[in-house]
CSV table of N, CA and C in Angstrom, one decimal:
chain,number,residue,atom,x,y,z
A,988,LEU,N,-4.2,5.0,-7.4
A,988,LEU,CA,-2.9,4.7,-8.6
A,988,LEU,C,-1.8,4.1,-8.3
A,989,PRO,N,-1.4,2.7,-8.7
A,989,PRO,CA,-0.8,1.3,-8.1
A,989,PRO,C,0.7,2.8,-9.2
A,990,PHE,N,1.4,2.1,-7.7
A,990,PHE,CA,3.0,2.9,-7.8
A,990,PHE,C,3.4,2.5,-9.7
A,991,PRO,N,3.3,0.9,-10.1
A,991,PRO,CA,3.9,1.0,-11.2
A,991,PRO,C,3.5,2.5,-12.3
A,992,GLN,N,2.5,2.1,-12.0
A,992,GLN,CA,2.0,3.4,-13.0
A,992,GLN,C,2.5,5.1,-12.5
A,993,ILE,N,2.2,4.7,-12.3
A,993,ILE,CA,2.9,6.7,-11.6
A,993,ILE,C,3.6,6.9,-11.9
A,994,PRO,N,3.7,7.7,-13.0
A,994,PRO,CA,5.5,9.5,-13.7
A,994,PRO,C,6.0,8.5,-13.0
A,995,VAL,N,7.9,8.6,-13.4
A,995,VAL,CA,8.7,8.3,-12.7
A,995,VAL,C,9.0,10.2,-12.1
A,996,TYR,N,8.5,11.0,-12.3
A,996,TYR,CA,8.6,11.7,-11.4
A,996,TYR,C,7.5,12.3,-10.4
A,997,TRP,N,6.9,11.4,-10.5
A,997,TRP,CA,5.8,11.7,-9.1
A,997,TRP,C,6.0,11.0,-8.7
A,998,GLN,N,7.1,9.8,-8.5
A,998,GLN,CA,7.3,8.7,-7.6
A,998,GLN,C,7.4,8.9,-6.4
A,999,TRP,N,8.2,10.0,-6.1
A,999,TRP,CA,8.9,10.7,-4.8
A,999,TRP,C,7.6,10.7,-3.7
A,1000,ALA,N,5.9,11.3,-4.4
A,1000,ALA,CA,5.5,11.7,-3.5
A,1000,ALA,C,4.3,10.4,-2.7
A,1001,TYR,N,4.4,9.1,-4.1
A,1001,TYR,CA,3.8,7.8,-2.9
A,1001,TYR,C,4.2,7.4,-1.9
A,1002,PHE,N,5.7,7.9,-1.9
A,1002,PHE,CA,6.3,7.5,-0.4
A,1002,PHE,C,6.4,8.4,0.7
A,1003,ILE,N,5.7,9.6,0.6
A,1003,ILE,CA,5.6,10.2,1.6
A,1003,ILE,C,4.2,10.8,2.1
A,1004,ASN,N,3.1,9.5,1.2
A,1004,ASN,CA,1.5,9.4,1.4
A,1004,ASN,C,1.5,8.6,1.7
A,1005,PRO,N,0.8,9.0,2.9
A,1005,PRO,CA,0.5,8.3,4.0
A,1005,PRO,C,-0.9,7.4,3.5
A,1006,VAL,N,-1.3,7.8,2.8
A,1006,VAL,CA,-3.1,7.2,2.6
A,1006,VAL,C,-2.1,5.6,1.9
A,1007,ALA,N,-1.0,5.8,1.1
A,1007,ALA,CA,-0.6,4.8,-0.4
A,1007,ALA,C,-0.3,3.5,1.0
A,1008,PHE,N,0.5,4.1,2.2
A,1008,PHE,CA,0.7,3.3,3.0
A,1008,PHE,C,0.1,2.4,4.1
A,1009,ALA,N,-1.4,3.2,4.1
A,1009,ALA,CA,-2.5,2.5,5.2
A,1009,ALA,C,-3.1,1.6,4.3
A,1010,ILE,N,-3.8,2.0,2.4
A,1010,ILE,CA,-4.1,0.9,1.7
A,1010,ILE,C,-3.2,0.1,2.0
A,1011,GLN,N,-2.0,-0.3,1.7
A,1011,GLN,CA,-0.7,-1.1,1.8
A,1011,GLN,C,-1.2,-2.1,3.0
A,1012,SER,N,-1.4,-1.8,3.8
A,1012,SER,CA,-1.3,-2.0,5.0
A,1012,SER,C,-2.7,-2.5,5.3
A,1013,VAL,N,-3.6,-2.8,4.5
A,1013,VAL,CA,-4.8,-3.0,4.5
A,1013,VAL,C,-5.1,-4.5,3.9
A,1014,ILE,N,-4.7,-3.9,2.3
A,1014,ILE,CA,-5.0,-4.5,1.2
A,1014,ILE,C,-4.3,-5.9,1.8
A,1015,ALA,N,-3.0,-6.1,2.0
A,1015,ALA,CA,-2.1,-6.9,2.1
A,1015,ALA,C,-2.5,-8.1,2.7
A,1016,PRO,N,-3.0,-7.9,3.8
A,1016,PRO,CA,-3.7,-9.4,4.3
A,1016,PRO,C,-5.7,-9.9,4.2
A,1017,GLN,N,-6.0,-8.1,3.1
A,1017,GLN,CA,-7.0,-9.6,3.2
A,1017,GLN,C,-7.2,-10.7,1.9
A,1018,PHE,N,-5.9,-10.7,1.1
A,1018,PHE,CA,-5.8,-11.0,0.3
A,1018,PHE,C,-4.3,-13.3,0.6
A,1019,GLU,N,-4.6,-13.0,1.7
A,1019,GLU,CA,-3.4,-14.0,2.3
A,1019,GLU,C,-4.3,-14.8,1.7
A,1020,ARG,N,-2.8,-16.0,1.8
A,1020,ARG,CA,-3.1,-17.7,1.6
A,1020,ARG,C,-3.2,-18.9,3.0
A,1021,ARG,N,-4.4,-17.8,3.1
A,1021,ARG,CA,-4.2,-18.9,4.9
A,1021,ARG,C,-5.2,-20.4,4.1
A,1022,GLY,N,-4.7,-21.7,4.6
A,1022,GLY,CA,-5.3,-22.8,4.7
A,1022,GLY,C,-5.8,-22.8,3.4
A,1023,CYS,N,-4.1,-23.1,2.6
A,1023,CYS,CA,-5.0,-23.7,1.6
A,1023,CYS,C,-3.7,-24.2,0.8
A,1024,THR,N,-3.5,-25.0,0.5
A,1024,THR,CA,-3.3,-25.9,-0.6
A,1024,THR,C,-1.6,-24.9,-1.4
A,1025,GLY,N,-2.0,-24.6,-2.2
A,1025,GLY,CA,-1.1,-23.7,-2.9
A,1025,GLY,C,-1.7,-22.8,-4.2
A,1026,PRO,N,-0.9,-22.4,-5.0
A,1026,PRO,CA,-1.2,-21.3,-5.6
A,1026,PRO,C,-2.3,-22.1,-6.7
A,1027,TYR,N,-3.3,-21.8,-7.4
A,1027,TYR,CA,-4.3,-22.1,-8.7
A,1027,TYR,C,-3.2,-22.2,-9.6
A,1028,PRO,N,-3.5,-23.9,-10.8
A,1028,PRO,CA,-4.1,-24.0,-11.1
A,1028,PRO,C,-3.8,-25.4,-9.8
A,1029,THR,N,-2.8,-25.5,-9.7
A,1029,THR,CA,-3.0,-27.0,-8.6
A,1029,THR,C,-3.3,-27.2,-7.4
A,1030,GLY,N,-3.8,-26.1,-7.4
A,1030,GLY,CA,-3.8,-25.3,-5.1
A,1030,GLY,C,-5.7,-25.6,-5.2
A,1031,ASP,N,-5.7,-24.5,-4.0
A,1031,ASP,CA,-7.4,-24.5,-3.7
A,1031,ASP,C,-7.9,-22.8,-3.1
A,1032,CYS,N,-6.3,-22.7,-4.0
A,1032,CYS,CA,-6.4,-21.0,-3.0
A,1032,CYS,C,-7.6,-20.0,-4.7
A,1033,PRO,N,-7.5,-19.0,-3.5
A,1033,PRO,CA,-9.0,-17.7,-4.2
A,1033,PRO,C,-7.8,-17.7,-5.5
A,1034,SER,N,-8.9,-18.0,-7.2
A,1034,SER,CA,-8.2,-16.8,-7.8
A,1034,SER,C,-9.6,-16.5,-8.1
A,1035,ILE,N,-9.1,-15.5,-9.7
A,1035,ILE,CA,-9.5,-14.7,-10.0
A,1035,ILE,C,-9.8,-14.0,-11.6
A,1036,THR,N,-9.9,-14.2,-12.8
A,1036,THR,CA,-9.7,-14.9,-13.9
A,1036,THR,C,-9.2,-12.4,-14.7
A,1037,ALA,N,-7.8,-12.9,-14.7
A,1037,ALA,CA,-7.9,-11.4,-14.3
A,1037,ALA,C,-7.2,-10.8,-16.1
A,1038,PHE,N,-7.4,-9.7,-17.0
A,1038,PHE,CA,-7.5,-9.8,-18.7
A,1038,PHE,C,-5.5,-9.1,-18.2
A,1039,ARG,N,-4.7,-9.8,-19.6
A,1039,ARG,CA,-3.9,-10.0,-19.1
A,1039,ARG,C,-3.3,-8.7,-21.2
A,1040,GLY,N,-4.4,-8.1,-21.2
A,1040,GLY,CA,-3.8,-7.4,-22.6
A,1040,GLY,C,-4.4,-7.9,-23.8
A,1041,THR,N,-4.4,-8.9,-24.4
A,1041,THR,CA,-4.9,-9.9,-25.2
A,1041,THR,C,-6.0,-11.4,-24.7
A,1042,TYR,N,-5.3,-11.6,-23.6
A,1042,TYR,CA,-5.5,-13.1,-23.1
A,1042,TYR,C,-6.3,-12.7,-21.5
A,1043,PHE,N,-7.4,-13.6,-20.9
A,1043,PHE,CA,-7.4,-13.9,-19.8
A,1043,PHE,C,-6.3,-15.3,-19.1
A,1044,GLU,N,-6.5,-15.0,-18.1
A,1044,GLU,CA,-5.5,-15.7,-17.1
A,1044,GLU,C,-5.9,-16.2,-15.6
A,1045,GLN,N,-6.0,-16.8,-15.5
A,1045,GLN,CA,-6.8,-17.3,-14.3
A,1045,GLN,C,-5.3,-17.1,-12.6
A,1046,ILE,N,-5.1,-16.7,-12.1
A,1046,ILE,CA,-4.3,-15.9,-10.9
A,1046,ILE,C,-5.0,-16.1,-9.9
A,1047,ASP,N,-3.8,-16.7,-8.3
A,1047,ASP,CA,-4.2,-16.9,-7.1
A,1047,ASP,C,-4.2,-15.2,-7.3
A,1048,THR,N,-4.8,-15.0,-6.2
A,1048,THR,CA,-5.9,-12.9,-5.5
A,1048,THR,C,-4.4,-12.8,-5.0
A,1049,LEU,N,-4.0,-12.8,-4.2
A,1049,LEU,CA,-2.5,-12.4,-4.0
A,1049,LEU,C,-1.1,-12.6,-4.8
A,1050,SER,N,-1.6,-13.5,-6.1
A,1050,SER,CA,-0.4,-12.8,-7.1
A,1050,SER,C,-1.2,-11.8,-7.7
A,1051,TYR,N,-1.9,-11.7,-7.8
A,1051,TYR,CA,-2.5,-10.4,-8.8
A,1051,TYR,C,-2.9,-9.2,-8.2
A,1052,VAL,N,-2.8,-8.8,-6.7
A,1052,VAL,CA,-2.6,-8.1,-6.3
A,1052,VAL,C,-0.8,-7.6,-5.8
A,1053,GLU,N,-0.1,-8.7,-5.9
A,1053,GLU,CA,1.6,-8.7,-6.1
A,1053,GLU,C,1.7,-7.5,-6.9
A,1054,THR,N,1.8,-8.5,-8.1
A,1054,THR,CA,2.4,-7.9,-9.6
A,1054,THR,C,1.5,-6.6,-9.9
A,1055,LYS,N,0.2,-6.4,-10.1
A,1055,LYS,CA,-0.9,-5.4,-10.4
A,1055,LYS,C,0.2,-4.1,-9.2
A,1056,TYR,N,-0.4,-4.3,-8.2
A,1056,TYR,CA,-0.2,-2.9,-7.4
A,1056,TYR,C,1.1,-2.4,-6.4
A,1057,ASP,N,2.5,-3.6,-7.0
A,1057,ASP,CA,3.1,-3.8,-5.8
A,1057,ASP,C,3.2,-3.2,-4.9
A,1058,ILE,N,1.8,-4.7,-3.9
A,1058,ILE,CA,1.6,-4.4,-2.7
A,1058,ILE,C,2.3,-5.6,-1.8
A,1059,THR,N,3.3,-5.9,-1.1
A,1059,THR,CA,4.0,-7.8,-1.0
A,1059,THR,C,3.4,-7.7,0.7
A,1060,TYR,N,3.3,-9.5,1.0
A,1060,TYR,CA,1.8,-9.5,2.3
A,1060,TYR,C,3.4,-8.7,3.3
A,1061,GLU,N,4.9,-9.4,3.4
A,1061,GLU,CA,5.4,-9.2,4.0
A,1061,GLU,C,5.6,-8.4,4.2
A,1062,GLY,N,4.9,-6.8,2.8
A,1062,GLY,CA,5.5,-5.5,3.9
A,1062,GLY,C,4.6,-4.5,4.3
A,1063,ARG,N,3.4,-6.1,4.8
A,1063,ARG,CA,2.5,-5.1,5.4
A,1063,ARG,C,3.4,-4.2,6.9
A,1064,TRP,N,3.8,-5.4,7.4
A,1064,TRP,CA,4.3,-4.6,9.0
A,1064,TRP,C,5.3,-3.3,8.8
A,1065,MET,N,5.7,-3.0,7.7
A,1065,MET,CA,6.9,-1.9,7.4
A,1065,MET,C,4.9,-1.2,6.9
A,1066,ALA,N,4.5,-0.8,6.6
A,1066,ALA,CA,3.8,0.1,6.1
A,1066,ALA,C,3.0,-0.1,7.6
A,1067,ALA,N,2.6,-0.1,8.1
A,1067,ALA,CA,1.5,0.0,9.6
A,1067,ALA,C,2.9,0.8,10.4
A,1068,VAL,N,3.9,0.3,10.4
A,1068,VAL,CA,5.3,1.2,10.7
A,1068,VAL,C,5.1,2.1,10.8
A,1069,TYR,N,5.2,2.7,9.6
A,1069,TYR,CA,5.4,4.3,9.1
A,1069,TYR,C,3.9,4.9,9.0
A,1070,LEU,N,2.7,4.5,9.3
A,1070,LEU,CA,1.9,5.0,9.9
A,1070,LEU,C,2.2,5.5,10.8
A,1071,VAL,N,2.0,4.7,11.8
A,1071,VAL,CA,2.4,5.1,13.1
A,1071,VAL,C,3.8,6.4,13.3
A,1072,ILE,N,4.7,5.6,12.9
A,1072,ILE,CA,6.0,7.3,12.8
A,1072,ILE,C,4.9,8.6,12.4
A,1073,PHE,N,4.2,8.6,11.0
A,1073,PHE,CA,4.1,9.6,10.4
A,1073,PHE,C,2.8,10.6,11.5
A,1074,CYS,N,2.2,9.1,12.2
A,1074,CYS,CA,1.1,9.9,12.7
A,1074,CYS,C,1.6,10.8,15.0
A,1075,LEU,N,2.9,10.1,14.5
A,1075,LEU,CA,3.3,10.4,15.7
A,1075,LEU,C,4.6,12.0,15.2
A,1076,GLY,N,5.2,11.7,14.4
A,1076,GLY,CA,5.6,12.9,13.9
A,1076,GLY,C,4.4,14.1,14.0
A,1077,ALA,N,3.8,13.7,13.0
A,1077,ALA,CA,2.4,15.2,12.8
A,1077,ALA,C,1.9,15.3,14.5
A,1078,GLN,N,1.7,14.4,15.3
A,1078,GLN,CA,1.7,15.4,16.4
A,1078,GLN,C,2.6,15.9,17.2
A,1079,ALA,N,3.7,15.5,16.8
A,1079,ALA,CA,5.0,16.2,17.9
A,1079,ALA,C,5.3,17.4,17.1
A,1080,LEU,N,5.1,18.3,15.9
A,1080,LEU,CA,4.6,19.0,15.0
A,1080,LEU,C,3.8,19.7,15.6
A,1081,HIS,N,2.7,19.2,15.2
A,1081,HIS,CA,1.4,20.1,16.1
A,1081,HIS,C,1.8,20.6,17.2
A,1082,VAL,N,2.4,19.5,18.2
A,1082,VAL,CA,2.8,20.0,19.8
A,1082,VAL,C,3.3,21.1,19.7
A,1083,LEU,N,4.6,21.2,19.2
A,1083,LEU,CA,5.6,22.8,19.2
A,1083,LEU,C,5.4,22.9,18.0
A,1084,ALA,N,4.3,23.4,17.2
A,1084,ALA,CA,3.8,24.7,16.2
A,1084,ALA,C,2.9,25.8,17.9
A,1085,GLY,N,2.4,24.5,18.5
A,1085,GLY,CA,1.1,24.9,19.5
A,1085,GLY,C,2.4,26.0,20.4
A,1086,LYS,N,3.6,25.6,20.8
A,1086,LYS,CA,4.6,26.3,21.7
A,1086,LYS,C,4.7,27.5,21.4
A,1087,TYR,N,5.6,27.4,20.6
A,1087,TYR,CA,6.5,28.4,19.6
A,1087,TYR,C,5.7,29.2,19.0
A,1088,ILE,N,4.6,29.1,18.2
A,1088,ILE,CA,3.4,29.8,17.4
A,1088,ILE,C,2.7,30.7,18.4
A,1089,ASN,N,2.8,32.2,18.4
A,1089,ASN,CA,1.9,32.8,19.1
A,1089,ASN,C,1.5,33.6,17.8
A,1090,THR,N,0.3,33.3,17.8
A,1090,THR,CA,-0.5,34.2,17.1
A,1090,THR,C,-1.7,34.8,17.8
A,1091,VAL,N,-1.2,34.8,18.7
A,1091,VAL,CA,-2.2,36.1,19.8
A,1091,VAL,C,-1.4,37.2,20.1
A,1092,ASN,N,-1.3,38.1,20.0
A,1092,ASN,CA,-1.6,39.7,20.0
A,1092,ASN,C,-2.3,40.2,21.1
A,1093,ARG,N,-1.1,40.5,22.3
A,1093,ARG,CA,-2.0,41.2,23.1
A,1093,ARG,C,-1.0,42.8,23.7
């Protein structure tokens, strides 16, 4: 579910969900404007036809992803750093739980 479409009272869950950041770090580089001369209609960047409620519009793919899903190409590294920190934090929590929680009664 795109961030702009999430109800206000559930938006906090988006920021702690590692799947949202994984999608953001994978999707943004897929639509990078590499080697094109500029956005549509003057350039040759890949474009799609987007339905805008009552009309159709030609828009380049990165602009569409940025406006529809609130994913920016510049934010891809921040999402990757969040994923690394989340994995390290989960592993540290697992190690601490294994060390201090004893479920075996002898």
